[in-house]
């Protein structure tokens, strides 16, 4: 089946610290992989995506590389800001499928 | 109005009440979704509509009844809910290719926070 496992939160970091949020997946085909972010009081927004192995998605200083050999799509940012405080969701979508499979979300809090 | 909007933002209801959640998208998309977001659980897909036709129903109890009168509007009618149905209900939309395949990116509304007493 299809599933996404991401690290349990919450994660608390100081401003300018390095961020890694781990995500691994199980899929029946060759999925596209996503990171969505949910800021307080808002819906989920697409942060970045990668559609095939070795692709790197990037946006707003965040990066994630599609690693087929380790079935992973870890999210990284070199220097976090207070405004990055949010819940981050890893997700996958198989080709031809109608829906996304989401992880449980990881809450990130960045303190000044 | 931009993006995906949902009303109400907060709803408290008793187990015998009937209420409806509304979602509207202003993006010209043809696919719409209902998700349930509970604490410490993955987002649960409930229903998918593609060009107003329901294409997915993930074993959702009949006390949840969706309605999609057109590609821009989606409702979730609620009846005799249980306290465990308390959650954030998210609506999303996405574009559909000429081939009929739904594109990858989904656009989410802010959600309705539902509390069942």
PDB file of C-alpha atoms in Angstrom:
ATOM      1  CA  UNK A   1       0.000   0.000   0.000  1.00  0.00           C
ATOM      2  CA  UNK A   2       0.853   3.664   0.158  1.00  0.00           C
ATOM      3  CA  UNK A   3       1.954   5.402   3.335  1.00  0.00           C
ATOM      4  CA  UNK A   4       4.134   8.214   4.603  1.00  0.00           C
ATOM      5  CA  UNK A   5       6.069   8.249   7.873  1.00  0.00           C
ATOM      6  CA  UNK A   6       7.534  11.453   9.195  1.00  0.00           C
ATOM      7  CA  UNK A   7       9.378  12.260  12.378  1.00  0.00           C
ATOM      8  CA  UNK A   8       7.361  12.928  15.489  1.00  0.00           C
ATOM      9  CA  UNK A   9       7.322  16.471  16.710  1.00  0.00           C
ATOM     10  CA  UNK A  10       7.296  18.911  18.102  1.00  0.00           C
ATOM     11  CA  UNK A  11      10.608  20.345  16.973  1.00  0.00           C
ATOM     12  CA  UNK A  12      11.884  23.498  18.661  1.00  0.00           C
ATOM     13  CA  UNK A  13      14.850  25.367  17.208  1.00  0.00           C
ATOM     14  CA  UNK A  14      16.548  28.682  17.731  1.00  0.00           C
ATOM     15  CA  UNK A  15      16.551  31.193  14.908  1.00  0.00           C
ATOM     16  CA  UNK A  16      19.257  30.514  12.290  1.00  0.00           C
ATOM     17  CA  UNK A  17      19.579  26.844  13.299  1.00  0.00           C
ATOM     18  CA  UNK A  18      19.700  24.052  10.718  1.00  0.00           C
ATOM     19  CA  UNK A  19      16.462  22.132  10.179  1.00  0.00           C
ATOM     20  CA  UNK A  20      15.905  18.529   9.122  1.00  0.00           C
ATOM     21  CA  UNK A  21      12.507  16.851   9.157  1.00  0.00           C
ATOM     22  CA  UNK A  22      12.690  13.216   8.127  1.00  0.00           C
ATOM     23  CA  UNK A  23      10.151  11.608   5.797  1.00  0.00           C
ATOM     24  CA  UNK A  24      10.100   8.075   4.410  1.00  0.00           C
ATOM     25  CA  UNK A  25       7.466   6.516   2.213  1.00  0.00           C
ATOM     26  CA  UNK A  26       6.016   3.264   0.978  1.00  0.00           C
ATOM     27  CA  UNK A  27       4.380   3.265  -2.437  1.00  0.00           C
ATOM     28  CA  UNK A  28       3.098   0.738  -4.946  1.00  0.00           C
ATOM     29  CA  UNK A  29       4.313   2.685  -7.978  1.00  0.00           C
ATOM     30  CA  UNK A  30       6.528   5.665  -8.758  1.00  0.00           C
ATOM     31  CA  UNK A  31       4.992   8.482  -6.757  1.00  0.00           C
ATOM     32  CA  UNK A  32       5.436  12.215  -6.763  1.00  0.00           C
ATOM     33  CA  UNK A  33       6.498  13.527  -3.360  1.00  0.00           C
ATOM     34  CA  UNK A  34       5.492  16.737  -1.636  1.00  0.00           C
ATOM     35  CA  UNK A  35       6.009  18.885   1.398  1.00  0.00           C
ATOM     36  CA  UNK A  36       3.027  20.968   2.476  1.00  0.00           C
ATOM     37  CA  UNK A  37       3.111  23.596   5.236  1.00  0.00           C
ATOM     38  CA  UNK A  38       0.256  24.719   7.481  1.00  0.00           C
ATOM     39  CA  UNK A  39       0.668  28.082   9.203  1.00  0.00           C
ATOM     40  CA  UNK A  40      -1.492  28.782  12.278  1.00  0.00           C
ATOM     41  CA  UNK A  41      -5.156  29.259  11.381  1.00  0.00           C
ATOM     42  CA  UNK A  42      -4.629  28.505   7.708  1.00  0.00           C
ATOM     43  CA  UNK A  43      -5.025  25.613   5.305  1.00  0.00           C
ATOM     44  CA  UNK A  44      -2.175  23.569   3.879  1.00  0.00           C
ATOM     45  CA  UNK A  45       0.018  25.184   1.216  1.00  0.00           C
ATOM     46  CA  UNK A  46       2.345  23.399  -1.169  1.00  0.00           C
ATOM     47  CA  UNK A  47       5.936  24.134  -0.140  1.00  0.00           C
ATOM     48  CA  UNK A  48       7.845  22.036  -2.684  1.00  0.00           C
ATOM     49  CA  UNK A  49       7.621  18.864  -4.702  1.00  0.00           C
ATOM     50  CA  UNK A  50       9.665  16.343  -6.694  1.00  0.00           C
ATOM     51  CA  UNK A  51       8.249  14.068  -9.344  1.00  0.00           C
ATOM     52  CA  UNK A  52      11.032  11.527  -9.954  1.00  0.00           C
ATOM     53  CA  UNK A  53      14.074   9.980  -8.345  1.00  0.00           C
ATOM     54  CA  UNK A  54      17.011  12.339  -7.659  1.00  0.00           C
ATOM     55  CA  UNK A  55      14.895  15.430  -8.288  1.00  0.00           C
ATOM     56  CA  UNK A  56      15.373  18.201  -5.752  1.00  0.00           C
ATOM     57  CA  UNK A  57      12.441  20.415  -4.823  1.00  0.00           C
ATOM     58  CA  UNK A  58      13.203  23.818  -3.352  1.00  0.00           C
ATOM     59  CA  UNK A  59      11.299  26.894  -2.210  1.00  0.00           C
ATOM     60  CA  UNK A  60      11.797  29.685   0.347  1.00  0.00           C
ATOM     61  CA  UNK A  61      15.175  28.231   1.361  1.00  0.00           C
ATOM     62  CA  UNK A  62      13.727  24.766   1.980  1.00  0.00           C
ATOM     63  CA  UNK A  63      15.005  21.757   0.012  1.00  0.00           C
ATOM     64  CA  UNK A  64      14.173  18.069  -0.272  1.00  0.00           C
ATOM     65  CA  UNK A  65      15.692  15.413  -2.544  1.00  0.00           C
ATOM     66  CA  UNK A  66      13.739  12.401  -3.815  1.00  0.00           C
ATOM     67  CA  UNK A  67      15.839   9.382  -2.790  1.00  0.00           C
ATOM     68  CA  UNK A  68      14.464   6.210  -4.310  1.00  0.00           C
ATOM     69  CA  UNK A  69      17.159   3.971  -2.810  1.00  0.00           C
ATOM     70  CA  UNK A  70      16.229   4.982   0.727  1.00  0.00           C
ATOM     71  CA  UNK A  71      12.573   5.827  -0.061  1.00  0.00           C
ATOM     72  CA  UNK A  72      13.055   9.176   1.623  1.00  0.00           C
ATOM     73  CA  UNK A  73      12.243  12.838   1.055  1.00  0.00           C
ATOM     74  CA  UNK A  74      13.770  14.688   4.010  1.00  0.00           C
ATOM     75  CA  UNK A  75      13.079  18.413   4.356  1.00  0.00           C
ATOM     76  CA  UNK A  76      16.034  20.706   5.126  1.00  0.00           C
ATOM     77  CA  UNK A  77      16.665  24.392   5.632  1.00  0.00           C
ATOM     78  CA  UNK A  78      20.025  25.899   6.452  1.00  0.00           C
ATOM     79  CA  UNK A  79      18.853  28.763   8.634  1.00  0.00           C
ATOM     80  CA  UNK A  80      15.314  28.849  10.030  1.00  0.00           C
ATOM     81  CA  UNK A  81      13.388  31.997  10.910  1.00  0.00           C
ATOM     82  CA  UNK A  82      10.640  32.634  13.429  1.00  0.00           C
ATOM     83  CA  UNK A  83       8.226  32.943  10.502  1.00  0.00           C
ATOM     84  CA  UNK A  84       8.922  29.296   9.581  1.00  0.00           C
ATOM     85  CA  UNK A  85       7.015  28.142  12.672  1.00  0.00           C
ATOM     86  CA  UNK A  86       4.260  25.907  11.301  1.00  0.00           C
ATOM     87  CA  UNK A  87       3.231  22.283  10.834  1.00  0.00           C
ATOM     88  CA  UNK A  88       4.980  20.490   7.960  1.00  0.00           C
ATOM     89  CA  UNK A  89       3.380  17.555   6.132  1.00  0.00           C
ATOM     90  CA  UNK A  90       5.095  15.084   3.846  1.00  0.00           C
ATOM     91  CA  UNK A  91       2.838  13.533   1.188  1.00  0.00           C
ATOM     92  CA  UNK A  92       2.888  11.296  -1.870  1.00  0.00           C
ATOM     93  CA  UNK A  93       0.689  10.834  -4.929  1.00  0.00           C
ATOM     94  CA  UNK A  94       0.874   7.901  -7.287  1.00  0.00           C
ATOM     95  CA  UNK A  95       0.564   8.507 -11.022  1.00  0.00           C
ATOM     96  CA  UNK A  96      -3.066   8.288 -12.069  1.00  0.00           C
ATOM     97  CA  UNK A  97      -4.320   8.385  -8.500  1.00  0.00           C
ATOM     98  CA  UNK A  98      -6.836  10.969  -7.378  1.00  0.00           C
ATOM     99  CA  UNK A  99      -5.541  11.604  -3.902  1.00  0.00           C
ATOM    100  CA  UNK A 100      -2.549  12.413  -1.750  1.00  0.00           C
ATOM    101  CA  UNK A 101      -1.347  10.284   1.170  1.00  0.00           C
ATOM    102  CA  UNK A 102      -0.154  12.458   4.037  1.00  0.00           C
ATOM    103  CA  UNK A 103       2.073  11.912   7.037  1.00  0.00           C
ATOM    104  CA  UNK A 104       0.966  12.939  10.513  1.00  0.00           C
ATOM    105  CA  UNK A 105       2.682  16.320  10.347  1.00  0.00           C
ATOM    106  CA  UNK A 106       5.608  17.754  12.313  1.00  0.00           C
ATOM    107  CA  UNK A 107       5.151  20.941  14.299  1.00  0.00           C
ATOM    108  CA  UNK A 108       8.124  23.296  14.120  1.00  0.00           C
ATOM    109  CA  UNK A 109       8.569  26.170  16.558  1.00  0.00           C
ATOM    110  CA  UNK A 110      11.414  28.623  15.983  1.00  0.00           C
ATOM    111  CA  UNK A 111      12.318  30.839  18.915  1.00  0.00           C
ATOM    112  CA  UNK A 112      14.200  34.158  18.621  1.00  0.00           C
TER     113      UNK A 112
ATOM    114  CA  UNK B   1     -12.182  36.404  -3.090  1.00  0.00           C
ATOM    115  CA  UNK B   2      -9.183  34.257  -3.814  1.00  0.00           C
ATOM    116  CA  UNK B   3      -8.259  30.623  -3.462  1.00  0.00           C
ATOM    117  CA  UNK B   4     -10.388  28.234  -1.468  1.00  0.00           C
ATOM    118  CA  UNK B   5     -12.769  29.514   1.193  1.00  0.00           C
ATOM    119  CA  UNK B   6     -14.633  27.568   3.841  1.00  0.00           C
ATOM    120  CA  UNK B   7     -17.537  28.513   6.096  1.00  0.00           C
ATOM    121  CA  UNK B   8     -18.087  28.460   8.940  1.00  0.00           C
ATOM    122  CA  UNK B   9     -14.590  28.567  10.413  1.00  0.00           C
ATOM    123  CA  UNK B  10     -15.814  27.170  13.719  1.00  0.00           C
ATOM    124  CA  UNK B  11     -18.872  25.044  14.495  1.00  0.00           C
ATOM    125  CA  UNK B  12     -20.148  23.538  17.719  1.00  0.00           C
ATOM    126  CA  UNK B  13     -23.042  21.118  17.445  1.00  0.00           C
ATOM    127  CA  UNK B  14     -24.913  18.560  19.476  1.00  0.00           C
ATOM    128  CA  UNK B  15     -25.172  14.941  18.436  1.00  0.00           C
ATOM    129  CA  UNK B  16     -28.757  15.369  17.248  1.00  0.00           C
ATOM    130  CA  UNK B  17     -28.176  18.501  15.178  1.00  0.00           C
ATOM    131  CA  UNK B  18     -28.007  18.808  11.404  1.00  0.00           C
ATOM    132  CA  UNK B  19     -25.498  21.249   9.975  1.00  0.00           C
ATOM    133  CA  UNK B  20     -23.608  21.811   6.729  1.00  0.00           C
ATOM    134  CA  UNK B  21     -20.069  22.869   5.895  1.00  0.00           C
ATOM    135  CA  UNK B  22     -19.498  24.901   2.771  1.00  0.00           C
ATOM    136  CA  UNK B  23     -16.466  25.159   0.509  1.00  0.00           C
ATOM    137  CA  UNK B  24     -15.995  27.422  -2.491  1.00  0.00           C
ATOM    138  CA  UNK B  25     -13.029  27.599  -4.833  1.00  0.00           C
ATOM    139  CA  UNK B  26     -12.223  30.532  -7.106  1.00  0.00           C
ATOM    140  CA  UNK B  27      -9.402  28.862  -9.024  1.00  0.00           C
ATOM    141  CA  UNK B  28     -11.302  27.378 -11.946  1.00  0.00           C
ATOM    142  CA  UNK B  29     -10.511  23.844 -10.809  1.00  0.00           C
ATOM    143  CA  UNK B  30     -12.638  20.804 -11.534  1.00  0.00           C
ATOM    144  CA  UNK B  31     -11.707  18.468  -8.690  1.00  0.00           C
ATOM    145  CA  UNK B  32     -12.633  19.028  -5.057  1.00  0.00           C
ATOM    146  CA  UNK B  33     -11.911  17.105  -1.856  1.00  0.00           C
ATOM    147  CA  UNK B  34     -12.943  16.785   1.772  1.00  0.00           C
ATOM    148  CA  UNK B  35     -10.290  15.792   4.316  1.00  0.00           C
ATOM    149  CA  UNK B  36     -10.527  15.198   8.056  1.00  0.00           C
ATOM    150  CA  UNK B  37      -7.601  16.375  10.188  1.00  0.00           C
ATOM    151  CA  UNK B  38      -7.440  14.906  13.689  1.00  0.00           C
ATOM    152  CA  UNK B  39      -4.675  15.409  16.225  1.00  0.00           C
ATOM    153  CA  UNK B  40      -1.678  13.090  15.783  1.00  0.00           C
ATOM    154  CA  UNK B  41      -3.204  11.327  12.759  1.00  0.00           C
ATOM    155  CA  UNK B  42      -2.473  11.675   9.049  1.00  0.00           C
ATOM    156  CA  UNK B  43      -4.950  13.690   7.061  1.00  0.00           C
ATOM    157  CA  UNK B  44      -7.785  11.369   6.113  1.00  0.00           C
ATOM    158  CA  UNK B  45      -9.244  11.717   2.657  1.00  0.00           C
ATOM    159  CA  UNK B  46     -13.027  11.500   2.860  1.00  0.00           C
ATOM    160  CA  UNK B  47     -14.438  12.295  -0.592  1.00  0.00           C
ATOM    161  CA  UNK B  48     -13.228  13.285  -4.047  1.00  0.00           C
ATOM    162  CA  UNK B  49     -15.318  14.936  -6.747  1.00  0.00           C
ATOM    163  CA  UNK B  50     -14.118  15.170 -10.345  1.00  0.00           C
ATOM    164  CA  UNK B  51     -16.315  17.355 -12.568  1.00  0.00           C
ATOM    165  CA  UNK B  52     -19.120  17.130  -9.983  1.00  0.00           C
ATOM    166  CA  UNK B  53     -19.028  13.333  -9.949  1.00  0.00           C
ATOM    167  CA  UNK B  54     -17.987  11.562  -6.774  1.00  0.00           C
ATOM    168  CA  UNK B  55     -14.993   9.380  -7.552  1.00  0.00           C
ATOM    169  CA  UNK B  56     -13.805   8.429  -4.072  1.00  0.00           C
ATOM    170  CA  UNK B  57     -15.574   7.615  -0.841  1.00  0.00           C
ATOM    171  CA  UNK B  58     -13.107   6.294   1.679  1.00  0.00           C
ATOM    172  CA  UNK B  59     -15.523   4.252   3.766  1.00  0.00           C
ATOM    173  CA  UNK B  60     -16.925   7.366   5.359  1.00  0.00           C
ATOM    174  CA  UNK B  61     -19.932   6.825   7.673  1.00  0.00           C
ATOM    175  CA  UNK B  62     -23.286   7.836   6.229  1.00  0.00           C
ATOM    176  CA  UNK B  63     -23.701  10.554   8.859  1.00  0.00           C
ATOM    177  CA  UNK B  64     -21.404  12.547   6.537  1.00  0.00           C
ATOM    178  CA  UNK B  65     -23.108  13.346   3.237  1.00  0.00           C
ATOM    179  CA  UNK B  66     -21.265  15.337   0.540  1.00  0.00           C
ATOM    180  CA  UNK B  67     -22.866  17.403  -2.173  1.00  0.00           C
ATOM    181  CA  UNK B  68     -21.195  19.004  -5.199  1.00  0.00           C
ATOM    182  CA  UNK B  69     -23.723  21.094  -7.157  1.00  0.00           C
ATOM    183  CA  UNK B  70     -21.044  22.525  -9.483  1.00  0.00           C
ATOM    184  CA  UNK B  71     -17.291  22.531  -9.867  1.00  0.00           C
ATOM    185  CA  UNK B  72     -16.882  25.586  -7.638  1.00  0.00           C
ATOM    186  CA  UNK B  73     -18.925  24.511  -4.616  1.00  0.00           C
ATOM    187  CA  UNK B  74     -18.720  21.580  -2.252  1.00  0.00           C
ATOM    188  CA  UNK B  75     -20.824  20.887   0.829  1.00  0.00           C
ATOM    189  CA  UNK B  76     -20.557  18.421   3.660  1.00  0.00           C
ATOM    190  CA  UNK B  77     -23.889  17.744   5.350  1.00  0.00           C
ATOM    191  CA  UNK B  78     -23.629  16.523   8.932  1.00  0.00           C
ATOM    192  CA  UNK B  79     -26.264  14.549  10.830  1.00  0.00           C
ATOM    193  CA  UNK B  80     -26.204  12.703  14.182  1.00  0.00           C
ATOM    194  CA  UNK B  81     -22.479  13.032  14.603  1.00  0.00           C
ATOM    195  CA  UNK B  82     -20.441  11.504  17.410  1.00  0.00           C
ATOM    196  CA  UNK B  83     -17.925  13.254  19.692  1.00  0.00           C
ATOM    197  CA  UNK B  84     -15.089  11.415  17.897  1.00  0.00           C
ATOM    198  CA  UNK B  85     -16.068  13.294  14.733  1.00  0.00           C
ATOM    199  CA  UNK B  86     -14.681  16.472  16.295  1.00  0.00           C
ATOM    200  CA  UNK B  87     -11.814  17.560  14.046  1.00  0.00           C
ATOM    201  CA  UNK B  88     -10.668  20.130  11.503  1.00  0.00           C
ATOM    202  CA  UNK B  89     -12.392  19.542   8.164  1.00  0.00           C
ATOM    203  CA  UNK B  90     -10.381  20.721   5.196  1.00  0.00           C
ATOM    204  CA  UNK B  91     -11.566  21.314   1.675  1.00  0.00           C
ATOM    205  CA  UNK B  92      -9.160  21.274  -1.263  1.00  0.00           C
ATOM    206  CA  UNK B  93      -9.290  21.658  -5.028  1.00  0.00           C
ATOM    207  CA  UNK B  94      -7.067  20.826  -7.970  1.00  0.00           C
ATOM    208  CA  UNK B  95      -7.015  21.047 -11.735  1.00  0.00           C
ATOM    209  CA  UNK B  96      -7.958  18.186 -14.037  1.00  0.00           C
ATOM    210  CA  UNK B  97      -5.970  17.564 -17.243  1.00  0.00           C
ATOM    211  CA  UNK B  98      -7.668  17.019 -20.585  1.00  0.00           C
ATOM    212  CA  UNK B  99      -6.801  13.330 -20.144  1.00  0.00           C
ATOM    213  CA  UNK B 100      -9.004  13.265 -17.050  1.00  0.00           C
ATOM    214  CA  UNK B 101      -6.086  12.844 -14.641  1.00  0.00           C
ATOM    215  CA  UNK B 102      -6.086  15.082 -11.614  1.00  0.00           C
ATOM    216  CA  UNK B 103      -2.917  17.168 -11.354  1.00  0.00           C
ATOM    217  CA  UNK B 104      -0.563  16.803  -8.412  1.00  0.00           C
ATOM    218  CA  UNK B 105      -0.963  20.059  -6.548  1.00  0.00           C
ATOM    219  CA  UNK B 106      -3.929  20.586  -4.262  1.00  0.00           C
ATOM    220  CA  UNK B 107      -5.004  23.963  -2.886  1.00  0.00           C
ATOM    221  CA  UNK B 108      -6.493  23.929   0.585  1.00  0.00           C
ATOM    222  CA  UNK B 109      -8.970  26.100   2.406  1.00  0.00           C
ATOM    223  CA  UNK B 110      -8.421  27.183   6.037  1.00  0.00           C
ATOM    224  CA  UNK B 111     -10.728  24.502   7.385  1.00  0.00           C
ATOM    225  CA  UNK B 112     -13.774  24.317   9.653  1.00  0.00           C
ATOM    226  CA  UNK B 113     -13.022  23.448  13.276  1.00  0.00           C
ATOM    227  CA  UNK B 114     -15.914  21.164  14.303  1.00  0.00           C
ATOM    228  CA  UNK B 115     -16.724  20.284  17.906  1.00  0.00           C
ATOM    229  CA  UNK B 116     -19.429  17.700  18.609  1.00  0.00           C
ATOM    230  CA  UNK B 117     -20.792  17.770  22.139  1.00  0.00           C
TER     231      UNK B 117
END
